[in-house]
């Protein structure tokens, strides 16, 4: 009986060690995912800066073209093209922001689910280990 309980305890301890290792791995993955999310956010910020700069340049072009149009009584075709470019860049920026936000949220939820499961598994294994240790003590006292 004692040998059987010792074997069970050893098995439970190995399972606990594996749960601890899994928990550590998930913590490391969380750190990596957090860094990846920061990189994505930095890239999004850089894209936004580039789009703002492009928008300002295009706005300057639109203004210059408008002045020329007034002076030369030319057509508004080029002005409309520049305005359409600004609108397209703004739409691209919004799409990019939404994509990064969704990816970041998905990664955080997935990691939170894994961390929650690993914590629950670890807690259950610890409780089982304590129970087996109690049984071992009781069996040793009977012997």
N, C-alpha and C. Protein backbone atom coordinates (compact mmCIF):
# COMPACT_ATOMS: atom_id res chain seq x y z
N UNK A 1 0.83 -1.21 0.00
CA UNK A 1 0.00 0.00 0.00
C UNK A 1 0.87 1.27 0.00
N UNK A 2 1.93 1.26 0.84
CA UNK A 2 2.84 2.40 0.93
C UNK A 2 3.56 2.60 -0.41
N UNK A 3 4.02 1.50 -1.01
CA UNK A 3 4.72 1.61 -2.29
C UNK A 3 3.79 2.18 -3.36
N UNK A 4 2.54 1.72 -3.35
CA UNK A 4 1.58 2.21 -4.33
C UNK A 4 1.34 3.71 -4.13
N UNK A 5 1.19 4.13 -2.87
CA UNK A 5 0.99 5.54 -2.60
C UNK A 5 2.22 6.36 -2.96
N UNK A 6 3.40 5.83 -2.67
CA UNK A 6 4.63 6.53 -3.04
C UNK A 6 4.73 6.69 -4.55
N UNK A 7 4.35 5.64 -5.28
CA UNK A 7 4.38 5.70 -6.74
C UNK A 7 3.38 6.74 -7.24
N UNK A 8 2.21 6.78 -6.62
CA UNK A 8 1.21 7.78 -7.02
C UNK A 8 1.70 9.19 -6.72
N UNK A 9 2.33 9.35 -5.57
CA UNK A 9 2.85 10.68 -5.20
C UNK A 9 3.93 11.10 -6.19
N UNK A 10 4.81 10.17 -6.53
CA UNK A 10 5.87 10.48 -7.49
C UNK A 10 5.26 10.88 -8.84
N UNK A 11 4.23 10.15 -9.25
CA UNK A 11 3.55 10.45 -10.51
C UNK A 11 2.91 11.84 -10.44
N UNK A 12 2.29 12.15 -9.29
CA UNK A 12 1.64 13.45 -9.12
C UNK A 12 2.70 14.57 -9.11
N UNK A 13 3.84 14.31 -8.49
CA UNK A 13 4.90 15.31 -8.44
C UNK A 13 5.43 15.60 -9.85
N UNK A 14 5.57 14.53 -10.64
CA UNK A 14 6.01 14.72 -12.02
C UNK A 14 4.98 15.53 -12.81
N UNK A 15 3.70 15.23 -12.57
CA UNK A 15 2.64 15.97 -13.26
C UNK A 15 2.67 17.44 -12.82
N UNK A 16 2.92 17.67 -11.54
CA UNK A 16 3.02 19.05 -11.03
C UNK A 16 4.20 19.76 -11.67
N UNK A 17 5.34 19.06 -11.78
CA UNK A 17 6.51 19.67 -12.42
C UNK A 17 6.20 20.04 -13.87
N UNK A 18 5.48 19.15 -14.56
CA UNK A 18 5.11 19.43 -15.95
C UNK A 18 4.17 20.64 -16.00
N UNK A 19 3.22 20.71 -15.05
CA UNK A 19 2.30 21.85 -15.02
C UNK A 19 3.08 23.14 -14.75
N UNK A 20 4.07 23.05 -13.84
CA UNK A 20 4.90 24.23 -13.57
C UNK A 20 5.66 24.64 -14.83
N UNK A 21 6.21 23.66 -15.54
CA UNK A 21 6.94 23.95 -16.78
C UNK A 21 6.01 24.56 -17.83
N UNK A 22 4.81 24.00 -17.94
CA UNK A 22 3.82 24.55 -18.90
C UNK A 22 3.47 25.99 -18.53
N UNK A 23 3.31 26.22 -17.22
CA UNK A 23 2.97 27.56 -16.75
C UNK A 23 4.10 28.53 -17.09
N UNK A 24 5.32 28.11 -16.87
CA UNK A 24 6.49 28.95 -17.18
C UNK A 24 6.54 29.22 -18.69
N UNK A 25 6.30 28.19 -19.48
CA UNK A 25 6.33 28.36 -20.93
C UNK A 25 5.25 29.36 -21.36
N UNK A 26 4.06 29.24 -20.78
CA UNK A 26 2.99 30.17 -21.14
C UNK A 26 3.34 31.60 -20.71
N UNK A 27 3.99 31.72 -19.58
CA UNK A 27 4.42 33.05 -19.14
C UNK A 27 5.43 33.64 -20.13
N UNK A 28 6.35 32.78 -20.58
CA UNK A 28 7.32 33.24 -21.57
C UNK A 28 6.64 33.62 -22.87
N UNK A 29 5.67 32.81 -23.29
CA UNK A 29 4.93 33.11 -24.51
C UNK A 29 4.17 34.43 -24.36
N UNK A 30 3.64 34.65 -23.16
CA UNK A 30 2.93 35.91 -22.91
C UNK A 30 3.88 37.08 -23.11
N UNK A 31 5.11 36.95 -22.59
CA UNK A 31 6.09 38.03 -22.74
C UNK A 31 6.39 38.27 -24.22
N UNK A 32 6.57 37.18 -24.96
CA UNK A 32 6.86 37.30 -26.40
C UNK A 32 5.69 37.96 -27.12
N UNK A 33 4.48 37.52 -26.79
CA UNK A 33 3.30 38.09 -27.44
C UNK A 33 3.15 39.57 -27.08
N UNK A 34 3.45 39.91 -25.84
CA UNK A 34 3.38 41.32 -25.44
C UNK A 34 4.38 42.15 -26.23
N UNK A 35 5.59 41.61 -26.40
CA UNK A 35 6.59 42.34 -27.18
C UNK A 35 6.14 42.47 -28.64
N UNK A 36 5.58 41.37 -29.18
CA UNK A 36 5.09 41.42 -30.57
C UNK A 36 3.98 42.45 -30.72
N UNK A 37 3.11 42.53 -29.72
CA UNK A 37 2.03 43.50 -29.76
C UNK A 37 2.60 44.92 -29.73
N UNK A 38 3.63 45.15 -28.90
CA UNK A 38 4.25 46.48 -28.85
C UNK A 38 4.88 46.82 -30.20
N UNK A 39 5.50 45.82 -30.84
CA UNK A 39 6.10 46.05 -32.16
C UNK A 39 5.01 46.43 -33.16
N UNK A 40 3.89 45.69 -33.12
CA UNK A 40 2.79 46.00 -34.04
C UNK A 40 2.24 47.41 -33.77
N UNK A 41 2.13 47.77 -32.50
CA UNK A 41 1.64 49.10 -32.17
C UNK A 41 2.62 50.17 -32.65
N UNK A 42 3.92 49.90 -32.50
CA UNK A 42 4.93 50.86 -32.97
C UNK A 42 4.85 51.01 -34.50
N UNK A 43 4.67 49.87 -35.18
CA UNK A 43 4.55 49.92 -36.64
C UNK A 43 3.31 50.71 -37.04
N UNK A 44 2.22 50.49 -36.32
CA UNK A 44 0.98 51.22 -36.63
C UNK A 44 1.18 52.71 -36.42
N UNK A 45 1.89 53.06 -35.34
CA UNK A 45 2.15 54.48 -35.08
C UNK A 45 3.02 55.07 -36.19
N UNK A 46 4.02 54.31 -36.63
CA UNK A 46 4.88 54.78 -37.72
C UNK A 46 4.09 54.96 -39.01
N UNK A 47 3.21 53.98 -39.30
CA UNK A 47 2.37 54.10 -40.50
C UNK A 47 1.47 55.33 -40.39
N UNK A 48 0.96 55.54 -39.19
CA UNK A 48 0.08 56.70 -39.00
C UNK A 48 0.86 58.00 -39.23
N UNK A 49 2.10 58.06 -38.72
CA UNK A 49 2.93 59.25 -38.95
C UNK A 49 3.17 59.45 -40.45
N UNK A 50 3.48 58.35 -41.13
CA UNK A 50 3.73 58.45 -42.57
C UNK A 50 2.48 58.92 -43.31
N UNK A 51 1.33 58.41 -42.87
CA UNK A 51 0.09 58.81 -43.53
C UNK A 51 -0.23 60.28 -43.24
N UNK A 52 0.06 60.74 -42.02
CA UNK A 52 -0.17 62.15 -41.68
C UNK A 52 0.73 63.02 -42.56
N UNK A 53 2.00 62.61 -42.67
CA UNK A 53 2.94 63.37 -43.51
C UNK A 53 2.46 63.38 -44.96
N UNK A 54 2.05 62.23 -45.44
CA UNK A 54 1.56 62.15 -46.83
C UNK A 54 0.31 63.00 -47.00
N UNK A 55 -0.56 62.96 -45.98
CA UNK A 55 -1.79 63.75 -46.05
C UNK A 55 -1.44 65.24 -46.09
N UNK A 56 -0.47 65.66 -45.27
CA UNK A 56 -0.06 67.07 -45.27
C UNK A 56 0.55 67.45 -46.61
N UNK A 57 1.38 66.57 -47.16
CA UNK A 57 1.98 66.85 -48.46
C UNK A 57 0.91 66.95 -49.54
N UNK A 58 -0.02 66.01 -49.48
CA UNK A 58 -1.09 66.03 -50.48
C UNK A 58 -1.96 67.27 -50.31
N UNK A 59 -2.18 67.65 -49.05
CA UNK A 59 -2.99 68.85 -48.81
C UNK A 59 -2.26 70.08 -49.37
N UNK A 60 -0.94 70.11 -49.19
CA UNK A 60 -0.16 71.22 -49.75
C UNK A 60 -0.26 71.22 -51.27
N UNK A 61 -0.20 70.01 -51.85
CA UNK A 61 -0.35 69.91 -53.31
C UNK A 61 -1.73 70.38 -53.74
N UNK A 62 -2.74 69.96 -52.98
CA UNK A 62 -4.11 70.37 -53.31
C UNK A 62 -4.23 71.88 -53.26
N UNK A 63 -3.65 72.48 -52.22
CA UNK A 63 -3.71 73.94 -52.08
C UNK A 63 -2.99 74.62 -53.25
N UNK A 64 -1.79 74.12 -53.55
CA UNK A 64 -1.03 74.71 -54.66
C UNK A 64 -1.79 74.54 -55.98
N UNK A 65 -2.35 73.38 -56.17
CA UNK A 65 -3.09 73.13 -57.41
C UNK A 65 -4.35 73.99 -57.48
N UNK A 66 -4.95 74.18 -56.33
CA UNK A 66 -6.15 75.02 -56.31
C UNK A 66 -5.80 76.46 -56.69
N UNK A 67 -4.67 76.95 -56.15
CA UNK A 67 -4.23 78.31 -56.49
C UNK A 67 -3.95 78.42 -57.98
N UNK A 68 -3.29 77.38 -58.51
CA UNK A 68 -3.03 77.39 -59.95
C UNK A 68 -4.33 77.34 -60.75
N UNK A 69 -5.25 76.55 -60.25
CA UNK A 69 -6.54 76.42 -60.95
C UNK A 69 -7.24 77.77 -61.00
N UNK A 70 -7.22 78.46 -59.86
CA UNK A 70 -7.87 79.77 -59.82
C UNK A 70 -7.14 80.73 -60.76
N UNK A 71 -5.81 80.70 -60.71
CA UNK A 71 -5.03 81.60 -61.55
C UNK A 71 -5.18 81.27 -63.03
N UNK A 72 -5.18 80.04 -63.34
CA UNK A 72 -5.20 79.64 -64.76
C UNK A 72 -6.59 79.25 -65.25
N UNK A 73 -7.55 79.26 -64.32
CA UNK A 73 -8.92 78.83 -64.65
C UNK A 73 -8.90 77.43 -65.26
N UNK A 74 -8.01 76.61 -64.72
CA UNK A 74 -7.90 75.24 -65.22
C UNK A 74 -9.00 74.35 -64.66
N UNK A 75 -8.85 73.08 -64.93
CA UNK A 75 -9.85 72.11 -64.50
C UNK A 75 -9.58 71.68 -63.05
N UNK A 76 -10.55 71.10 -62.44
CA UNK A 76 -10.40 70.61 -61.07
C UNK A 76 -10.09 69.12 -61.02
N UNK A 77 -9.71 68.57 -62.18
CA UNK A 77 -9.46 67.13 -62.25
C UNK A 77 -8.31 66.71 -61.33
N UNK A 78 -7.19 67.44 -61.36
CA UNK A 78 -6.04 67.10 -60.53
C UNK A 78 -6.36 67.28 -59.05
N UNK A 79 -7.14 68.28 -58.74
CA UNK A 79 -7.54 68.52 -57.35
C UNK A 79 -8.35 67.33 -56.83
N UNK A 80 -9.27 66.86 -57.65
CA UNK A 80 -10.10 65.71 -57.24
C UNK A 80 -9.24 64.47 -57.05
N UNK A 81 -8.25 64.29 -57.91
CA UNK A 81 -7.36 63.13 -57.79
C UNK A 81 -6.59 63.18 -56.48
N UNK A 82 -6.04 64.34 -56.14
CA UNK A 82 -5.29 64.48 -54.88
C UNK A 82 -6.21 64.27 -53.68
N UNK A 83 -7.40 64.80 -53.75
CA UNK A 83 -8.36 64.63 -52.65
C UNK A 83 -8.73 63.15 -52.50
N UNK A 84 -8.88 62.46 -53.61
CA UNK A 84 -9.19 61.03 -53.57
C UNK A 84 -8.03 60.25 -52.95
N UNK A 85 -6.79 60.68 -53.25
CA UNK A 85 -5.63 60.02 -52.65
C UNK A 85 -5.64 60.20 -51.13
N UNK A 86 -5.95 61.39 -50.67
CA UNK A 86 -6.02 61.65 -49.22
C UNK A 86 -7.08 60.76 -48.59
N UNK A 87 -8.23 60.68 -49.21
CA UNK A 87 -9.30 59.85 -48.66
C UNK A 87 -8.90 58.37 -48.66
N UNK A 88 -8.23 57.93 -49.70
CA UNK A 88 -7.79 56.53 -49.76
C UNK A 88 -6.77 56.25 -48.66
N UNK A 89 -5.84 57.17 -48.43
CA UNK A 89 -4.85 57.00 -47.36
C UNK A 89 -5.52 56.98 -45.99
N UNK A 90 -6.53 57.81 -45.81
CA UNK A 90 -7.25 57.82 -44.53
C UNK A 90 -7.98 56.48 -44.32
N UNK A 91 -8.57 55.97 -45.36
CA UNK A 91 -9.25 54.68 -45.27
C UNK A 91 -8.25 53.56 -44.97
N UNK A 92 -7.08 53.61 -45.63
CA UNK A 92 -6.03 52.61 -45.35
C UNK A 92 -5.60 52.67 -43.90
N UNK A 93 -5.44 53.86 -43.36
CA UNK A 93 -5.04 54.03 -41.96
C UNK A 93 -6.08 53.42 -41.02
N UNK A 94 -7.32 53.69 -41.27
CA UNK A 94 -8.39 53.13 -40.40
C UNK A 94 -8.42 51.61 -40.48
N UNK A 95 -8.23 51.07 -41.67
CA UNK A 95 -8.20 49.61 -41.84
C UNK A 95 -7.02 49.01 -41.08
N UNK A 96 -5.88 49.63 -41.18
CA UNK A 96 -4.67 49.17 -40.50
C UNK A 96 -4.85 49.22 -38.98
N UNK A 97 -5.40 50.31 -38.49
CA UNK A 97 -5.65 50.44 -37.04
C UNK A 97 -6.59 49.33 -36.56
N UNK A 98 -7.66 49.10 -37.28
CA UNK A 98 -8.63 48.07 -36.89
C UNK A 98 -7.98 46.69 -36.89
N UNK A 99 -7.16 46.42 -37.88
CA UNK A 99 -6.49 45.12 -37.97
C UNK A 99 -5.55 44.91 -36.80
N UNK A 100 -4.74 45.90 -36.47
CA UNK A 100 -3.80 45.77 -35.35
C UNK A 100 -4.55 45.62 -34.03
N UNK A 101 -5.61 46.38 -33.86
CA UNK A 101 -6.40 46.30 -32.63
C UNK A 101 -7.00 44.91 -32.47
N UNK A 102 -7.54 44.36 -33.56
CA UNK A 102 -8.15 43.03 -33.49
C UNK A 102 -7.09 41.97 -33.20
N UNK A 103 -5.95 42.03 -33.89
CA UNK A 103 -4.89 41.04 -33.67
C UNK A 103 -4.41 41.08 -32.22
N UNK A 104 -4.20 42.29 -31.70
CA UNK A 104 -3.74 42.43 -30.31
C UNK A 104 -4.76 41.86 -29.34
N UNK A 105 -6.04 42.16 -29.56
CA UNK A 105 -7.09 41.64 -28.68
C UNK A 105 -7.19 40.13 -28.74
N UNK A 106 -7.09 39.58 -29.96
CA UNK A 106 -7.15 38.12 -30.11
C UNK A 106 -6.00 37.45 -29.38
N UNK A 107 -4.80 38.00 -29.52
CA UNK A 107 -3.62 37.42 -28.86
C UNK A 107 -3.77 37.48 -27.34
N UNK A 108 -4.25 38.61 -26.83
CA UNK A 108 -4.41 38.74 -25.38
C UNK A 108 -5.45 37.77 -24.85
N UNK A 109 -6.56 37.59 -25.55
CA UNK A 109 -7.60 36.68 -25.10
C UNK A 109 -7.10 35.23 -25.12
N UNK A 110 -6.42 34.86 -26.18
CA UNK A 110 -5.89 33.50 -26.31
C UNK A 110 -4.90 33.21 -25.17
N UNK A 111 -4.05 34.15 -24.91
CA UNK A 111 -3.06 33.96 -23.84
C UNK A 111 -3.74 33.91 -22.48
N UNK A 112 -4.71 34.75 -22.24
CA UNK A 112 -5.42 34.74 -20.96
C UNK A 112 -6.13 33.40 -20.75
N UNK A 113 -6.72 32.85 -21.81
CA UNK A 113 -7.38 31.53 -21.70
C UNK A 113 -6.37 30.45 -21.35
N UNK A 114 -5.22 30.47 -21.99
CA UNK A 114 -4.19 29.45 -21.72
C UNK A 114 -3.65 29.59 -20.31
N UNK A 115 -3.44 30.82 -19.86
CA UNK A 115 -2.92 31.05 -18.50
C UNK A 115 -3.94 30.58 -17.47
N UNK A 116 -5.20 30.84 -17.71
CA UNK A 116 -6.26 30.43 -16.79
C UNK A 116 -6.32 28.91 -16.68
N UNK A 117 -6.24 28.21 -17.81
CA UNK A 117 -6.28 26.75 -17.80
C UNK A 117 -5.05 26.18 -17.09
N UNK A 118 -3.88 26.75 -17.38
CA UNK A 118 -2.65 26.26 -16.74
C UNK A 118 -2.71 26.45 -15.23
N UNK A 119 -3.25 27.57 -14.80
CA UNK A 119 -3.36 27.84 -13.36
C UNK A 119 -4.34 26.85 -12.71
N UNK A 120 -5.46 26.60 -13.37
CA UNK A 120 -6.44 25.65 -12.84
C UNK A 120 -5.86 24.24 -12.77
N UNK A 121 -5.16 23.83 -13.81
CA UNK A 121 -4.52 22.50 -13.81
C UNK A 121 -3.50 22.38 -12.69
N UNK A 122 -2.71 23.40 -12.52
CA UNK A 122 -1.67 23.40 -11.48
C UNK A 122 -2.32 23.29 -10.10
N UNK A 123 -3.36 24.07 -9.86
CA UNK A 123 -4.06 24.06 -8.57
C UNK A 123 -4.66 22.68 -8.29
N UNK A 124 -5.26 22.07 -9.30
CA UNK A 124 -5.87 20.75 -9.13
C UNK A 124 -4.80 19.71 -8.82
N UNK A 125 -3.68 19.75 -9.50
CA UNK A 125 -2.60 18.80 -9.25
C UNK A 125 -2.02 18.97 -7.85
N UNK A 126 -1.90 20.20 -7.41
CA UNK A 126 -1.38 20.45 -6.06
C UNK A 126 -2.32 19.88 -5.00
N UNK A 127 -3.63 20.04 -5.22
CA UNK A 127 -4.62 19.50 -4.27
C UNK A 127 -4.56 17.97 -4.25
N UNK A 128 -4.44 17.35 -5.42
CA UNK A 128 -4.35 15.89 -5.48
C UNK A 128 -3.08 15.40 -4.80
N UNK A 129 -2.00 16.11 -5.00
CA UNK A 129 -0.72 15.74 -4.38
C UNK A 129 -0.83 15.81 -2.86
N UNK A 130 -1.44 16.84 -2.33
CA UNK A 130 -1.61 16.97 -0.88
C UNK A 130 -2.45 15.81 -0.34
N UNK A 131 -3.49 15.44 -1.07
CA UNK A 131 -4.35 14.34 -0.63
C UNK A 131 -3.58 13.02 -0.60
N UNK A 132 -2.77 12.78 -1.63
CA UNK A 132 -1.98 11.55 -1.68
C UNK A 132 -0.94 11.53 -0.55
N UNK A 133 -0.38 12.69 -0.24
CA UNK A 133 0.58 12.76 0.85
C UNK A 133 -0.09 12.43 2.19
N UNK A 134 -1.33 12.90 2.36
CA UNK A 134 -2.08 12.58 3.58
C UNK A 134 -2.34 11.08 3.66
N UNK A 135 -2.69 10.48 2.52
CA UNK A 135 -2.95 9.05 2.49
C UNK A 135 -1.67 8.27 2.83
N UNK A 136 -0.55 8.75 2.32
CA UNK A 136 0.73 8.11 2.61
C UNK A 136 1.04 8.17 4.11
N UNK A 137 0.86 9.33 4.70
CA UNK A 137 1.11 9.47 6.14
C UNK A 137 0.20 8.53 6.93
N UNK A 138 -1.08 8.48 6.52
CA UNK A 138 -2.02 7.60 7.21
C UNK A 138 -1.60 6.13 7.04
N UNK A 139 -1.17 5.75 5.84
CA UNK A 139 -0.76 4.37 5.60
C UNK A 139 0.50 4.04 6.38
N UNK A 140 1.40 4.98 6.48
CA UNK A 140 2.64 4.75 7.23
C UNK A 140 2.33 4.62 8.73
N UNK A 141 1.36 5.36 9.20
CA UNK A 141 1.03 5.28 10.61
C UNK A 141 0.35 3.94 10.94
N UNK A 142 -0.37 3.38 9.98
CA UNK A 142 -1.01 2.07 10.18
C UNK A 142 0.03 0.96 10.22
N UNK A 143 1.11 1.13 9.44
CA UNK A 143 2.12 0.08 9.31
C UNK A 143 2.87 -0.14 10.59
